[in-house]
PDB file of C-alpha atoms in Angstrom:
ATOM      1  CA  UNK L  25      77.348 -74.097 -74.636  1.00 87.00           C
ATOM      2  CA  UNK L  26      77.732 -73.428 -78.471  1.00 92.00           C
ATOM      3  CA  UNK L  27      82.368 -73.461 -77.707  1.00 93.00           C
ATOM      4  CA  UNK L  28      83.873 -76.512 -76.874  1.00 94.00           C
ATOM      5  CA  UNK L  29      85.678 -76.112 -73.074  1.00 93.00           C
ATOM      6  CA  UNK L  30      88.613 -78.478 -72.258  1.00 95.00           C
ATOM      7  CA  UNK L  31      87.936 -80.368 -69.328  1.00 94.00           C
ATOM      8  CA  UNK L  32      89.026 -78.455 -66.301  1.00 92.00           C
ATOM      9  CA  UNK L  33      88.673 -75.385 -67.623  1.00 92.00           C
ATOM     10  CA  UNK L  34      86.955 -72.231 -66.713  1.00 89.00           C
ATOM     11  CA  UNK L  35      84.183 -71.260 -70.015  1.00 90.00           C
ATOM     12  CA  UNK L  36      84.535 -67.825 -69.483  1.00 88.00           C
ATOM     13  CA  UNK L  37      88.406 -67.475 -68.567  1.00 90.00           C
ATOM     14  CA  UNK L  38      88.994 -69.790 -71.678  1.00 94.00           C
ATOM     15  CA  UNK L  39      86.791 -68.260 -74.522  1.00 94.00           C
ATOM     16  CA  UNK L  40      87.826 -64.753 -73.693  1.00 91.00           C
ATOM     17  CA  UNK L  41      91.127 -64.950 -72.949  1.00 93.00           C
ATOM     18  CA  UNK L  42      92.751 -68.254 -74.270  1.00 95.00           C
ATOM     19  CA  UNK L  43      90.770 -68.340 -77.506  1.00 96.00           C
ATOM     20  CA  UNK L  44      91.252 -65.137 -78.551  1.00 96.00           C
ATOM     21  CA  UNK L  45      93.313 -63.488 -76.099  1.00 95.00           C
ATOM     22  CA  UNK L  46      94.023 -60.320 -78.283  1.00 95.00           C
ATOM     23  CA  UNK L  47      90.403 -59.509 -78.625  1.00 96.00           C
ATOM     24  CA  UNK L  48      89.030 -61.177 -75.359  1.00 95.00           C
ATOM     25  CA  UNK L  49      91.318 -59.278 -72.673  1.00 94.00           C
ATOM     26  CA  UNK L  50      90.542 -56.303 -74.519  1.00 96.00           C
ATOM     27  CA  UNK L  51      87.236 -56.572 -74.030  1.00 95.00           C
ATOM     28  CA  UNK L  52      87.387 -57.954 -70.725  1.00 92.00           C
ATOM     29  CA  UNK L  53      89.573 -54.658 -69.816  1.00 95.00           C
ATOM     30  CA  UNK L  54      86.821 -52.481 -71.664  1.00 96.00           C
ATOM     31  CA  UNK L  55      83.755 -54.664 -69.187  1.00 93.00           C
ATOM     32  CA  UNK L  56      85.235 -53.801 -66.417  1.00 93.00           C
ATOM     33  CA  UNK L  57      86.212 -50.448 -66.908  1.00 96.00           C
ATOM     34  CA  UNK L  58      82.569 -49.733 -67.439  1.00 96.00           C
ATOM     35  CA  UNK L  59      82.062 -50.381 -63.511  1.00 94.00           C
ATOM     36  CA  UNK L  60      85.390 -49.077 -62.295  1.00 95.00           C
ATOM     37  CA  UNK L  61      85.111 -45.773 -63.871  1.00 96.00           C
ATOM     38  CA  UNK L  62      80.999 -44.545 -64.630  1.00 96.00           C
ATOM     39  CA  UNK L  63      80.450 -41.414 -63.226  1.00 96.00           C
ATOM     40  CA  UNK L  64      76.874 -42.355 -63.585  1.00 97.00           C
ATOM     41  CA  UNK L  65      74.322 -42.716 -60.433  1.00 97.00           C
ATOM     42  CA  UNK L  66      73.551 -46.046 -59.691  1.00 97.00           C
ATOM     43  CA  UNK L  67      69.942 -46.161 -60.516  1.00 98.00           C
ATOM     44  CA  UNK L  68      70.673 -44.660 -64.155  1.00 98.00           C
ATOM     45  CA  UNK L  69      73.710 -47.112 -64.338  1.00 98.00           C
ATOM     46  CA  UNK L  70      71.249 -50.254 -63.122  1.00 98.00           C
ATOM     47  CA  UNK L  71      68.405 -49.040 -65.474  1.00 98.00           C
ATOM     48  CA  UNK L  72      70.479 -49.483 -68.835  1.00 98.00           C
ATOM     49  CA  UNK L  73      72.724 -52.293 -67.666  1.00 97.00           C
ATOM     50  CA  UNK L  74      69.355 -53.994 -66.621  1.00 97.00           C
ATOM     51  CA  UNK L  75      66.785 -53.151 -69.886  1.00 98.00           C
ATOM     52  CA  UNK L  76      70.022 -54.523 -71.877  1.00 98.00           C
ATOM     53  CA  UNK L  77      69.951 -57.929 -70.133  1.00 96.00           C
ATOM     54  CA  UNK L  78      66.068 -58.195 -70.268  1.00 97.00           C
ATOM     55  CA  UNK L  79      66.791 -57.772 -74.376  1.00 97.00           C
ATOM     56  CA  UNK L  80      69.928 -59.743 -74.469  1.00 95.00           C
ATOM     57  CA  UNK L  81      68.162 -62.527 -71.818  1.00 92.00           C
ATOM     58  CA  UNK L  82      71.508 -62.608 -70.451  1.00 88.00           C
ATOM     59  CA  UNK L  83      70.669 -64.974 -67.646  1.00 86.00           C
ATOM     60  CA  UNK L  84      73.987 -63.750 -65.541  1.00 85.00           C
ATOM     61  CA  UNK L  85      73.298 -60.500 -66.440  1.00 89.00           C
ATOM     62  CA  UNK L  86      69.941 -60.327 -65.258  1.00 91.00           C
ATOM     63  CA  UNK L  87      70.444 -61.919 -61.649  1.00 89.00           C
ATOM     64  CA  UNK L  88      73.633 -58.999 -61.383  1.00 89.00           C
ATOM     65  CA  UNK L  89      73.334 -56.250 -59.488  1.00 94.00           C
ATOM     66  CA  UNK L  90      75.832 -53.543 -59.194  1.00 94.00           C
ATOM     67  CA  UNK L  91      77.076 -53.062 -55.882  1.00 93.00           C
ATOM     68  CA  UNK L  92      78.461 -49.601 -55.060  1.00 94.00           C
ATOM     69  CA  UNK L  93      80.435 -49.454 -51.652  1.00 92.00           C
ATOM     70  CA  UNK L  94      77.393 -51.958 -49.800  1.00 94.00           C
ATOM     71  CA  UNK L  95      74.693 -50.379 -52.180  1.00 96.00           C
ATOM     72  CA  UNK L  96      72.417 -51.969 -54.350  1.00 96.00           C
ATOM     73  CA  UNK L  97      69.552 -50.932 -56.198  1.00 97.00           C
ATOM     74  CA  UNK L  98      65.694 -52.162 -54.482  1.00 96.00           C
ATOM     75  CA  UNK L  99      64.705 -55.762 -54.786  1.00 91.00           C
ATOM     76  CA  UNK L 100      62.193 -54.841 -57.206  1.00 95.00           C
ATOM     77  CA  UNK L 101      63.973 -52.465 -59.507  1.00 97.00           C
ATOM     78  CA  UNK L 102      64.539 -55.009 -62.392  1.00 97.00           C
ATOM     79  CA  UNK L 103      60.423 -55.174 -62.362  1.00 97.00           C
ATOM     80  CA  UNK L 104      60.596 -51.351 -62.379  1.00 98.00           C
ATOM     81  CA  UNK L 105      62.644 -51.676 -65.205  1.00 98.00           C
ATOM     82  CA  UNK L 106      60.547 -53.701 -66.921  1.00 97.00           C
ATOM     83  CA  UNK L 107      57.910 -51.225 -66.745  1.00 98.00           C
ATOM     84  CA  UNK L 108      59.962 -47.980 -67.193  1.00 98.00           C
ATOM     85  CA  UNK L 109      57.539 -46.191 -69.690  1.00 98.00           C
ATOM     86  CA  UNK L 110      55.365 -46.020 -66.561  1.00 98.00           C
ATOM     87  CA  UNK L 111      56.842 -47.167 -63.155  1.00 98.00           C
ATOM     88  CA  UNK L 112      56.476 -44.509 -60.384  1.00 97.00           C
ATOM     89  CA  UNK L 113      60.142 -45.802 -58.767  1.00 97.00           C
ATOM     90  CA  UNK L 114      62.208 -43.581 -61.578  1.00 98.00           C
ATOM     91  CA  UNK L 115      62.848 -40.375 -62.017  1.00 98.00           C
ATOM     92  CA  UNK L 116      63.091 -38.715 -65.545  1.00 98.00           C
ATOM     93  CA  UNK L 117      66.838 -39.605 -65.474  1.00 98.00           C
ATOM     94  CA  UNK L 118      66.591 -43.088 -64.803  1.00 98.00           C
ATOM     95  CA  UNK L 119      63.279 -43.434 -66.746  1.00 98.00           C
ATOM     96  CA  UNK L 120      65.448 -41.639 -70.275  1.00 98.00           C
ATOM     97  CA  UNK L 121      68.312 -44.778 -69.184  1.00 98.00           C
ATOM     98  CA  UNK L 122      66.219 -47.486 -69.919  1.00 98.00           C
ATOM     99  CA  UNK L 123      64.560 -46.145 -72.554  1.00 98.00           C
ATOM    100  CA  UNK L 124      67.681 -44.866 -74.282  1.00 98.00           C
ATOM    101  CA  UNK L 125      69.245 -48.530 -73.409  1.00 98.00           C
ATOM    102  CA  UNK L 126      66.134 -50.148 -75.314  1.00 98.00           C
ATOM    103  CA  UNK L 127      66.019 -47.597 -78.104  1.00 98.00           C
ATOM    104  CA  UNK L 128      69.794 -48.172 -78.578  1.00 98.00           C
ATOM    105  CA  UNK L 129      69.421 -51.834 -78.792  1.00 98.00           C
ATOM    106  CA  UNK L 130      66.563 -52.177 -80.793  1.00 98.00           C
ATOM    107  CA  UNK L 131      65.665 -48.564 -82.550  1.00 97.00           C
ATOM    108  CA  UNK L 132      68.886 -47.061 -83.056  1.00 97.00           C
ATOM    109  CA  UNK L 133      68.071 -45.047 -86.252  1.00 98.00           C
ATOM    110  CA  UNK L 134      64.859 -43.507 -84.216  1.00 98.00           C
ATOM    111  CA  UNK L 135      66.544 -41.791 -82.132  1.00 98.00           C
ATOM    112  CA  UNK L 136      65.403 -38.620 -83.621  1.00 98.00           C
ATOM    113  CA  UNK L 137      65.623 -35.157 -82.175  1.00 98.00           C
ATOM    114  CA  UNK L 138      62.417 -35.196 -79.793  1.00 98.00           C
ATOM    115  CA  UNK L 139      64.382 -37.583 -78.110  1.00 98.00           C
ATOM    116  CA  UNK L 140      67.838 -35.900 -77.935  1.00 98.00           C
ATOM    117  CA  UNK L 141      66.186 -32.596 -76.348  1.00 98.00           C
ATOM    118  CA  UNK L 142      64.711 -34.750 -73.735  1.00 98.00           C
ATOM    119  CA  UNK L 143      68.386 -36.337 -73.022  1.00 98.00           C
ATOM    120  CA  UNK L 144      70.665 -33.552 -73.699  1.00 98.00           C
ATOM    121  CA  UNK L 145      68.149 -31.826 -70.867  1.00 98.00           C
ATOM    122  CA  UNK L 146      68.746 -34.689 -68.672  1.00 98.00           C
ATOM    123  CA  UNK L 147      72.712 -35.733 -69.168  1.00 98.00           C
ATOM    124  CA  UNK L 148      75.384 -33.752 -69.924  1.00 98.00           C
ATOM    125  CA  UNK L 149      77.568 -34.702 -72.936  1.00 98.00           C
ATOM    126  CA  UNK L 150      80.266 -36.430 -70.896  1.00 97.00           C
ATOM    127  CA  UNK L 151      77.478 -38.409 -69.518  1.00 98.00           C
ATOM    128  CA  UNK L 152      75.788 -39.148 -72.930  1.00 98.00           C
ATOM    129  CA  UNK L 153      78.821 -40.688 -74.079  1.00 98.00           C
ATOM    130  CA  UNK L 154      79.847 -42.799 -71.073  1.00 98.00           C
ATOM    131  CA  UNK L 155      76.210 -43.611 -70.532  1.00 98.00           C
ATOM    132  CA  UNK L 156      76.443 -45.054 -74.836  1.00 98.00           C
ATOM    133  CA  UNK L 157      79.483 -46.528 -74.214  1.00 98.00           C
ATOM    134  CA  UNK L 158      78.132 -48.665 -71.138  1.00 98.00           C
ATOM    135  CA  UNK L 159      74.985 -49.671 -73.005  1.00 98.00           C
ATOM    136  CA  UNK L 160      76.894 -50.443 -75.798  1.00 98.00           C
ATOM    137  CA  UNK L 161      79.581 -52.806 -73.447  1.00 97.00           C
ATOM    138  CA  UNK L 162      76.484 -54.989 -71.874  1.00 96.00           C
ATOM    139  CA  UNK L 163      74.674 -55.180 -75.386  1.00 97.00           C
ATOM    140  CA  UNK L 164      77.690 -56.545 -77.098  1.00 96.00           C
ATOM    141  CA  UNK L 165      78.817 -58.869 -74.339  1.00 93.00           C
ATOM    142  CA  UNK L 166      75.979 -59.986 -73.016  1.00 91.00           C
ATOM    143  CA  UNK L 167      74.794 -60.938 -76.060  1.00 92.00           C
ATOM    144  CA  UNK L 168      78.472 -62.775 -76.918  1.00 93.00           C
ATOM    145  CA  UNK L 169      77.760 -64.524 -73.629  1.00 90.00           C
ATOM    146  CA  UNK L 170      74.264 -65.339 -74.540  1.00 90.00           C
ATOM    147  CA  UNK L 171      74.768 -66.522 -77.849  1.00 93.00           C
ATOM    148  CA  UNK L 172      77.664 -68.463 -77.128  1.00 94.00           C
ATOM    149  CA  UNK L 173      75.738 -70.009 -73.913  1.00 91.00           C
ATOM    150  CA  UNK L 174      78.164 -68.877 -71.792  1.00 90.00           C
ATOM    151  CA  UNK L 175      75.668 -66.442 -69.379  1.00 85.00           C
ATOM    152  CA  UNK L 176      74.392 -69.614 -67.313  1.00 80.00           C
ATOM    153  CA  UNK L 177      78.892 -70.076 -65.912  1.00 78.00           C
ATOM    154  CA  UNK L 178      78.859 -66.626 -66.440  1.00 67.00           C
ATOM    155  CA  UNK L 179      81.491 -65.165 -63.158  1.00 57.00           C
ATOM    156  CA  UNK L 180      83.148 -61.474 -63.655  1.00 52.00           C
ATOM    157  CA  UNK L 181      86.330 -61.456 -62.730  1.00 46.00           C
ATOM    158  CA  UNK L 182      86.739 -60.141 -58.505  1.00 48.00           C
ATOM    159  CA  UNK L 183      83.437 -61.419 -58.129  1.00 47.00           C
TER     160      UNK L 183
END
């Protein structure tokens, strides 16, 4: 870990909420909402949440998997994932996820407007939104967690 813990502590509880509790229980508040309130479908939801780990190498964030009332994506989605540009597991939704989750983490300024046809077919605007505001959740903080070295004590909070 790159943040000095006191002994007895818990990393995560203590960098994001005693360190800077302003900022980290914000953003704690923000994580979560992202899985209390998506209106996205699960495999869309898993498809960005997962490509953004495989960037970040979030180590928690890669053995996660979202668990709607007992339901979890396949064993071998994250491989799926992986190989979104030509996996036969997604459909065009979940396929435009992952690739707008990589695009948005590492190609931002090409998202040009070949690409916003194919997603304003695929998502509604409501959807667009949430959908960038998820992605943009697990790049930030997974990444936080990452760089800090926090991912490998990494617990969400209820888990």
């Amino acid at each position: 870990m790159r943040i000095d813990v006191p002994e007895g502590q818990h990393p995560i509880e203590y960098v994001w909420g005693d360190l800077v509790p302003g900022i980290g229980m914000a953003a704690a508040n923000f994580s979560l909402s992202v899985y209390a309130h998506t209106t996205l479908g699960l495999r869309e939801f898993e498809a960005a949440r997962l490509r953004i780990a495989q960037i970040n190498g979030c180590v928690f964030c890669l053995d996660w998997r979202t668990d709607r009332d007992g339901e979890k994506v396949e064993e071998d989605f994250a491989d799926a994932v992986t190989e979104w540009r030509t996996t036969k597991a997604f459909d065009d939704r979940t396929r435009l996820a992952a690739e707008y989750a990589e695009r948005y983490a590492l190609d931002h300024h090409g998202l040009d407007e070949e690409f916003w046809e194919r997603m304003t077919a695929h998502y509604s605007q409501v959807e667009i939104v949430e959908l960038s505001m998820s992605i943009g959740s697990w790049l930030a903080f997974g990444r936080l967690n990452h760089v800090l070295g926090l991912d490998s004590v990494c617990v969400l909070p209820g888990s």
